[in-house]
Tab-separated table of C-alpha atoms and ligand atoms in Angstrom:
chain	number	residue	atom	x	y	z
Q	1	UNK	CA	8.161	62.494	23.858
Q	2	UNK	CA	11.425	61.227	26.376
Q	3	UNK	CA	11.081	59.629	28.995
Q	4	UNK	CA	13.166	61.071	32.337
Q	5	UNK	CA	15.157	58.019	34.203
Q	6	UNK	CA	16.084	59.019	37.037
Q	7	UNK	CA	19.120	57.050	38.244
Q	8	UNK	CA	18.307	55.099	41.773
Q	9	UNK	CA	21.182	57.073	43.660
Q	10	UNK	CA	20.628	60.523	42.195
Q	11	UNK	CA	19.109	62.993	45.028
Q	12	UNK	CA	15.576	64.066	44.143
Q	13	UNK	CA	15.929	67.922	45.004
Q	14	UNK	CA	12.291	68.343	44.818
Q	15	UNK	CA	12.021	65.939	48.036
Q	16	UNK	CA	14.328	66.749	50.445
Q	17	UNK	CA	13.848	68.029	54.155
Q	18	UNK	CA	12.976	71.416	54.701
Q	19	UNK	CA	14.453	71.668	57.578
Q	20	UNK	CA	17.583	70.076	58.826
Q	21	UNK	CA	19.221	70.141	62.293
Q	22	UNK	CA	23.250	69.603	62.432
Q	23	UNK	CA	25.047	68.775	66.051
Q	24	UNK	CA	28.501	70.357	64.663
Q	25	UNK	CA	30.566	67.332	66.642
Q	26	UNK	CA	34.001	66.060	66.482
Q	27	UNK	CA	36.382	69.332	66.096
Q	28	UNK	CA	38.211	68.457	68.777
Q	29	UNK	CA	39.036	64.990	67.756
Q	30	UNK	CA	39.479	66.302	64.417
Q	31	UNK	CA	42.187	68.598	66.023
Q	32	UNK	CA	43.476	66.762	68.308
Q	33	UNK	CA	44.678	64.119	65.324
Q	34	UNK	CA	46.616	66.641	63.550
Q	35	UNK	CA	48.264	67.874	66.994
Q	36	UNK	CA	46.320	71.189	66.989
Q	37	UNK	CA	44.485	73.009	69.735
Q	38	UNK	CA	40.992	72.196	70.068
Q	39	UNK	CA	40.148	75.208	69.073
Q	40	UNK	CA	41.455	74.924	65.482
Q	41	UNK	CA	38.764	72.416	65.301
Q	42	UNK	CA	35.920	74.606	66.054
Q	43	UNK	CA	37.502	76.886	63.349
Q	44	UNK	CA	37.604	74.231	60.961
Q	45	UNK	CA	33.831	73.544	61.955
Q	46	UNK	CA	32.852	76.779	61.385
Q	47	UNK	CA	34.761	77.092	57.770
Q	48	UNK	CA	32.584	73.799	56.725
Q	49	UNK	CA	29.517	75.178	58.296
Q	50	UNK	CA	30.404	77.653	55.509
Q	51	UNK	CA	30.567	75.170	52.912
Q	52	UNK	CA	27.672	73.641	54.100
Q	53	UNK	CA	25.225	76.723	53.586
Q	54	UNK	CA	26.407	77.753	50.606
Q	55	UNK	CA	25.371	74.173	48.928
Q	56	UNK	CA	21.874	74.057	50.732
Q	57	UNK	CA	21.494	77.753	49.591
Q	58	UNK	CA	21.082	76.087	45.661
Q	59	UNK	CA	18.536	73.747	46.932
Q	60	UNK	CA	15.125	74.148	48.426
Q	61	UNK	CA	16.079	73.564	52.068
Q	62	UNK	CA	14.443	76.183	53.816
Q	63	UNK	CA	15.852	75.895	57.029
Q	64	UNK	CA	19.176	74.655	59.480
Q	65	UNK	CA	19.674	74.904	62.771
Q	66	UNK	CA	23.113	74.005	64.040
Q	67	UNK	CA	23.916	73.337	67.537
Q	68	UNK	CA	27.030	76.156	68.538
Q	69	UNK	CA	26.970	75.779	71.658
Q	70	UNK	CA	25.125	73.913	74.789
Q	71	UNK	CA	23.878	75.033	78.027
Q	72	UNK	CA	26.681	72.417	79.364
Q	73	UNK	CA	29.176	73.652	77.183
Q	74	UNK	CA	30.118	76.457	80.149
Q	75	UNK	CA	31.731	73.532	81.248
Q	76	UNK	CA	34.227	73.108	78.918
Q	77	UNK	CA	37.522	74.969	79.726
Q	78	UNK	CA	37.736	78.832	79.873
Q	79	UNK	CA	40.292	78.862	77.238
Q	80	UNK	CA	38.070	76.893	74.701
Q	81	UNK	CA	35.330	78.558	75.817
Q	82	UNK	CA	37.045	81.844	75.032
Q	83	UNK	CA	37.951	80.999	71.451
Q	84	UNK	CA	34.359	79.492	70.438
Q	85	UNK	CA	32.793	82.717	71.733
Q	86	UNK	CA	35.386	85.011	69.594
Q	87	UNK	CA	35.254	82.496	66.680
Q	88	UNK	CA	31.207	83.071	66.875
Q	89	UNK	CA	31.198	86.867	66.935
Q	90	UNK	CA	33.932	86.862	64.129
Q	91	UNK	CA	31.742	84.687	62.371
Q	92	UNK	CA	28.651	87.151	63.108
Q	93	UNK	CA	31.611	90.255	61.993
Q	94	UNK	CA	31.561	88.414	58.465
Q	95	UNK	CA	28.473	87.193	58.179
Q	96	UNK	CA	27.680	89.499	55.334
Q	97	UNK	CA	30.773	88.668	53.629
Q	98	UNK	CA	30.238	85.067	54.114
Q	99	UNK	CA	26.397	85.021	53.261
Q	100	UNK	CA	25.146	87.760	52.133
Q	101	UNK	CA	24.779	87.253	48.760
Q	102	UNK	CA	23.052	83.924	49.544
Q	103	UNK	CA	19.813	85.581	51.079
Q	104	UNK	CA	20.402	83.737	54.163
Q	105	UNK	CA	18.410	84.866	57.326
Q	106	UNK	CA	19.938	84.250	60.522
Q	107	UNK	CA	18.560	83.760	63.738
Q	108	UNK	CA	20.227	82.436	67.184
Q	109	UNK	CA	18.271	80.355	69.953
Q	110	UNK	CA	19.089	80.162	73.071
Q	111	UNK	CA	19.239	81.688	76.250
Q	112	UNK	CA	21.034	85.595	75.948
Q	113	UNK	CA	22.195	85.251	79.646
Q	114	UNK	CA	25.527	84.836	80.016
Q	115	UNK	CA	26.520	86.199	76.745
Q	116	UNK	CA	28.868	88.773	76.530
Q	117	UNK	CA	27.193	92.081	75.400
Q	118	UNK	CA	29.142	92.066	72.133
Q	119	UNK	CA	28.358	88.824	71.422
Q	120	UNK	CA	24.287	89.947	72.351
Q	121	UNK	CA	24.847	93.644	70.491
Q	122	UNK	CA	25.923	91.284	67.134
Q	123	UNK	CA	23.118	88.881	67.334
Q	124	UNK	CA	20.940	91.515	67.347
Q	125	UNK	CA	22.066	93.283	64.531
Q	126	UNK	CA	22.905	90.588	62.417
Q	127	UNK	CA	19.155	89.351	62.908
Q	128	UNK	CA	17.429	92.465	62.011
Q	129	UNK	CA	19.690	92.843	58.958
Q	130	UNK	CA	18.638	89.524	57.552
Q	131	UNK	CA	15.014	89.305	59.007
Q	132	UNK	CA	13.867	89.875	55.129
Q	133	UNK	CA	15.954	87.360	53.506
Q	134	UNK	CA	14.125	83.998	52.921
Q	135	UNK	CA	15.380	81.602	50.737
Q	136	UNK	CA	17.139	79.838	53.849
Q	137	UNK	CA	16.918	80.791	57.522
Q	138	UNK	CA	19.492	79.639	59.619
Q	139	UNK	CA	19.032	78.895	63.158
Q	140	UNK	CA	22.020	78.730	65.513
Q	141	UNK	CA	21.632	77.183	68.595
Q	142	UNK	CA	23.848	78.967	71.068
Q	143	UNK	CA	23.733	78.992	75.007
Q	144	UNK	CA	20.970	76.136	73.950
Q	145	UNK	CA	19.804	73.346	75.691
Q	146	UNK	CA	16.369	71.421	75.089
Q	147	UNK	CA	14.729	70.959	78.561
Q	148	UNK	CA	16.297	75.061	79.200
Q	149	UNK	CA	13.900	75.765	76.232
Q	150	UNK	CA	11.190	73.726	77.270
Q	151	UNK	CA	11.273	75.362	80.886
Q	152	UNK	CA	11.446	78.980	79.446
Q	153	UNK	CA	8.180	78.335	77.681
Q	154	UNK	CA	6.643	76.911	80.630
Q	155	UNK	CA	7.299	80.202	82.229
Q	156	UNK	CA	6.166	82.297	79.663
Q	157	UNK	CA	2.771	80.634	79.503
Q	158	UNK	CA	2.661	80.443	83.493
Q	159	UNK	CA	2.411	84.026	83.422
Q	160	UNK	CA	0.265	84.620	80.978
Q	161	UNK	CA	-1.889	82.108	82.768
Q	162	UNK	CA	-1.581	84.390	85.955
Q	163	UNK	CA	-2.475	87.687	83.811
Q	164	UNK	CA	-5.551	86.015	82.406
Q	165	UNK	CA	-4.299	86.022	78.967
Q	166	UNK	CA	-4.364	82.319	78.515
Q	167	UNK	CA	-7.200	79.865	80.105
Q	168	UNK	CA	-5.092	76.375	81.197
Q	169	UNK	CA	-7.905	74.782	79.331
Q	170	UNK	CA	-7.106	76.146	76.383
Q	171	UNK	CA	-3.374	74.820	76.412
Q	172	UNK	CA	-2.350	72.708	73.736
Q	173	UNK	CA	0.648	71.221	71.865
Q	174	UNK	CA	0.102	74.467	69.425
Q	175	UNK	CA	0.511	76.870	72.825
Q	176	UNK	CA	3.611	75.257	73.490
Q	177	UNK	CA	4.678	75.848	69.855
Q	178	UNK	CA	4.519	79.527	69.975
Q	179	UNK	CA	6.725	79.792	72.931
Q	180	UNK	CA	9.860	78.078	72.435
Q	181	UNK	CA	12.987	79.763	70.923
Q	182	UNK	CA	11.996	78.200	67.032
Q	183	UNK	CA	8.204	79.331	67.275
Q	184	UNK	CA	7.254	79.451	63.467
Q	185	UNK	CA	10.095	77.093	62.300
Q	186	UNK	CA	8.422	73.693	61.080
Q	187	UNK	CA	10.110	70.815	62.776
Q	188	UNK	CA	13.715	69.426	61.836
Q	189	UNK	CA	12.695	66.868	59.304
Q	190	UNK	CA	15.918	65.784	59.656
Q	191	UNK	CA	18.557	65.304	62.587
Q	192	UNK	CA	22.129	64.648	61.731
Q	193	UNK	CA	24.956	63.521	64.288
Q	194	UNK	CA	28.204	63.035	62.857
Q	195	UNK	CA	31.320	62.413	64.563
Q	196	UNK	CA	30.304	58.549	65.864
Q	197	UNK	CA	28.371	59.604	68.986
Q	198	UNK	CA	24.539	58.107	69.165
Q	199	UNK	CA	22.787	60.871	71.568
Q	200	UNK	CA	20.613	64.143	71.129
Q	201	UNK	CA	22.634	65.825	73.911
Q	202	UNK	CA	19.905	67.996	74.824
Q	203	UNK	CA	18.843	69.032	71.259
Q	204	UNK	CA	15.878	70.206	69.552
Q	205	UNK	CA	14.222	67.905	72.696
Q	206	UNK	CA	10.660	68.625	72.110
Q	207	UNK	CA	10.821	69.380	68.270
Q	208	UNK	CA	12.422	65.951	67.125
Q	209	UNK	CA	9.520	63.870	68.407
Q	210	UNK	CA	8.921	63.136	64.683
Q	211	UNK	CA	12.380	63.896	62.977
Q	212	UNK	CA	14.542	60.843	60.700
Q	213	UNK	CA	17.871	60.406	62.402
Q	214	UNK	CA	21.239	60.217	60.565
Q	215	UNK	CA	24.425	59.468	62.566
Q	216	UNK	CA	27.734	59.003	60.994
Q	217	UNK	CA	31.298	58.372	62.045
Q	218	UNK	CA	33.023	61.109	60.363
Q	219	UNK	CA	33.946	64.602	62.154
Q	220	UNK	CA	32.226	67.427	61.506
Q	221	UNK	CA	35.329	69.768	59.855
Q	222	UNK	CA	35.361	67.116	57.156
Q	223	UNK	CA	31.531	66.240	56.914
Q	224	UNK	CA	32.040	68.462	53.803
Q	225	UNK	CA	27.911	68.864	51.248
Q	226	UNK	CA	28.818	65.459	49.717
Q	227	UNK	CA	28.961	63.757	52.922
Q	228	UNK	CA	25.539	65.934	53.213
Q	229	UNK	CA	24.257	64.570	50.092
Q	230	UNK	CA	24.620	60.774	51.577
Q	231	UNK	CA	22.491	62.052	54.379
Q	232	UNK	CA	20.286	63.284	52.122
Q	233	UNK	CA	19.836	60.270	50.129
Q	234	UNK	CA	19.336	57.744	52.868
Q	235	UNK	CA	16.536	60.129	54.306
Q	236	UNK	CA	14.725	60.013	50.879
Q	237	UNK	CA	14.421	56.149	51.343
Q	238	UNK	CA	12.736	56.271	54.450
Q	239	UNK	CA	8.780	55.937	54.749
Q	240	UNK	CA	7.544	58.246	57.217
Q	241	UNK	CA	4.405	57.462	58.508
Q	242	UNK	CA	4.043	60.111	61.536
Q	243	UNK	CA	2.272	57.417	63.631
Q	244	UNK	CA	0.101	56.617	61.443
Q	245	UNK	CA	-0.082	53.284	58.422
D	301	LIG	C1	31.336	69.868	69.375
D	301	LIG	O1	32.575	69.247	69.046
D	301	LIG	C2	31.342	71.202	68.860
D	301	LIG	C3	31.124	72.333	69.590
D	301	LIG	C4	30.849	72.305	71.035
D	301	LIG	C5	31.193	73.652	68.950
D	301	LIG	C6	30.583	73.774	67.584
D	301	LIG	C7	31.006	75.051	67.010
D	301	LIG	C8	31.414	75.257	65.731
D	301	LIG	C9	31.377	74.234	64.675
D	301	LIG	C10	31.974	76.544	65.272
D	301	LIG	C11	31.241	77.774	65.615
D	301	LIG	C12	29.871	77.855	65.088
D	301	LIG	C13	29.413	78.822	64.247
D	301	LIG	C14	27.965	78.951	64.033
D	301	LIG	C15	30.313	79.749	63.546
D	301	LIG	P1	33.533	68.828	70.231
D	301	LIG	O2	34.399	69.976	70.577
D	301	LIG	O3	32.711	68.305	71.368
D	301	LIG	O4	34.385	67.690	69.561
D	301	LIG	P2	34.904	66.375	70.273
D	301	LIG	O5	33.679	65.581	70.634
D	301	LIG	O6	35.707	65.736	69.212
D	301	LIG	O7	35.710	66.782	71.477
């Protein structure tokens, strides 16, 4: 009979998150370094997000939401704001080629206001084409922003208050559950920030109450799986208790 030793740095694939959430940040500063437009960064971002589900698609990760795009992001100039909408409904165009073969799902949350229809007609059809695919779901956050979400479920139990559908004594934590944009989706075990900036920025507000952190000073277009896999490691050495001993 041999005995397995596992080496102390080796990832354990049989304990890692099932879900992870990614804030995609740093393209600009990764563009703006080599001299490019910022939005060469975003298309850099989007090529590692790539990368990124391809490796987690040989593990048993079941789910990763990435943050696309913010409420706040509107902000940003109309020229940027241009390019990241065309570089997500390319990225929607090829999303078969990309993934397909991976048995990916793909879902987007977020608010659809604002959207262009194209961008709305594409998440639409992209989500119905992979709604039976289930070895990883991926959840892109676009048009997203945490209190937005929170308030949108607030509303949608309000009414159903009003129609007599739901008793306010019956509302709990689990109510709350069903009605925001990732109703089903356990919460992100995992949150990872890279790019050097220590904030949420609206993210995954009321899902992270319990979630490991992981920030980390490199950009996102070259926080490549083995970057990833350092995450991954340093959240298998945590103890999570959950509030409890
Ligand atoms: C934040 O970096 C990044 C964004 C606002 C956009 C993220 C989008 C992508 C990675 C590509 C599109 C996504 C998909 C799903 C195809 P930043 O621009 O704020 O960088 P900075 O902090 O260096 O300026």
């Amino acid at each position: 009979m041999g005995f397995f030793v596992r080496h102390k740095n080796a990832l354990d694939k049989q304990n890692l998150p099932e879900h992870i959430a990614i804030i995609m940040d740093g393209n600009g500063r990764w563009a703006k370094k080599r001299g490019l437009m910022r939005s060469a960064g975003h298309t850099m971002g989007a090529k590692n997000l790539e990368k990124i589900v391809k490796y987690l698609g040989d593990t048993n990760v079941k789910y990763l939401t990435v943050y696309a795009f913010s409420t706040e992001n509107w902000k940003r100039p109309k020229e940027e704001v241009d390019a990241l909408m065309k570089l997500l409904e390319k990225y929607l165009r090829d999303y078969d080629n990309l993934l397909g073969g991976e048995d990916v799902r793909l879902k987007v949350i977020g608010r659809k206001e604002g959207l262009s229809k194209t961008l709305i007609d594409l998440i639409d059809e992209v989500e119905e084409k992979s709604k039976n695919r289930k070895k990883l779901t991926i959840n892109i956050a676009l048009n997203y922003g945490g209190r937005q979400e929170i308030t949108d479920a607030v509303k949608i139990i309000a009414n159903k208050v009003k129609q007599g559908e739901i008793d306010v004594c019956d509302i709990n934590e689990d109510t709350i559950n069903d009605y925001i944009y990732t109703a089903s989706v356990p919460d992100p075990d995992l949150i990872i920030r890279p790019s050097g900036e220590l904030r949420l920025s609206n993210f995954l507000l009321w899902q992270c109450a319990y979630s490991e952190f992981w920030f980390s000073e490199i950009l996102w277009p070259d926080f490549t799986p083995d970057k990833l896999e350092k995450a991954l490691l340093d959240f298998q050495k945590r103890n999570r208790r959950f509030g409890g001993v």
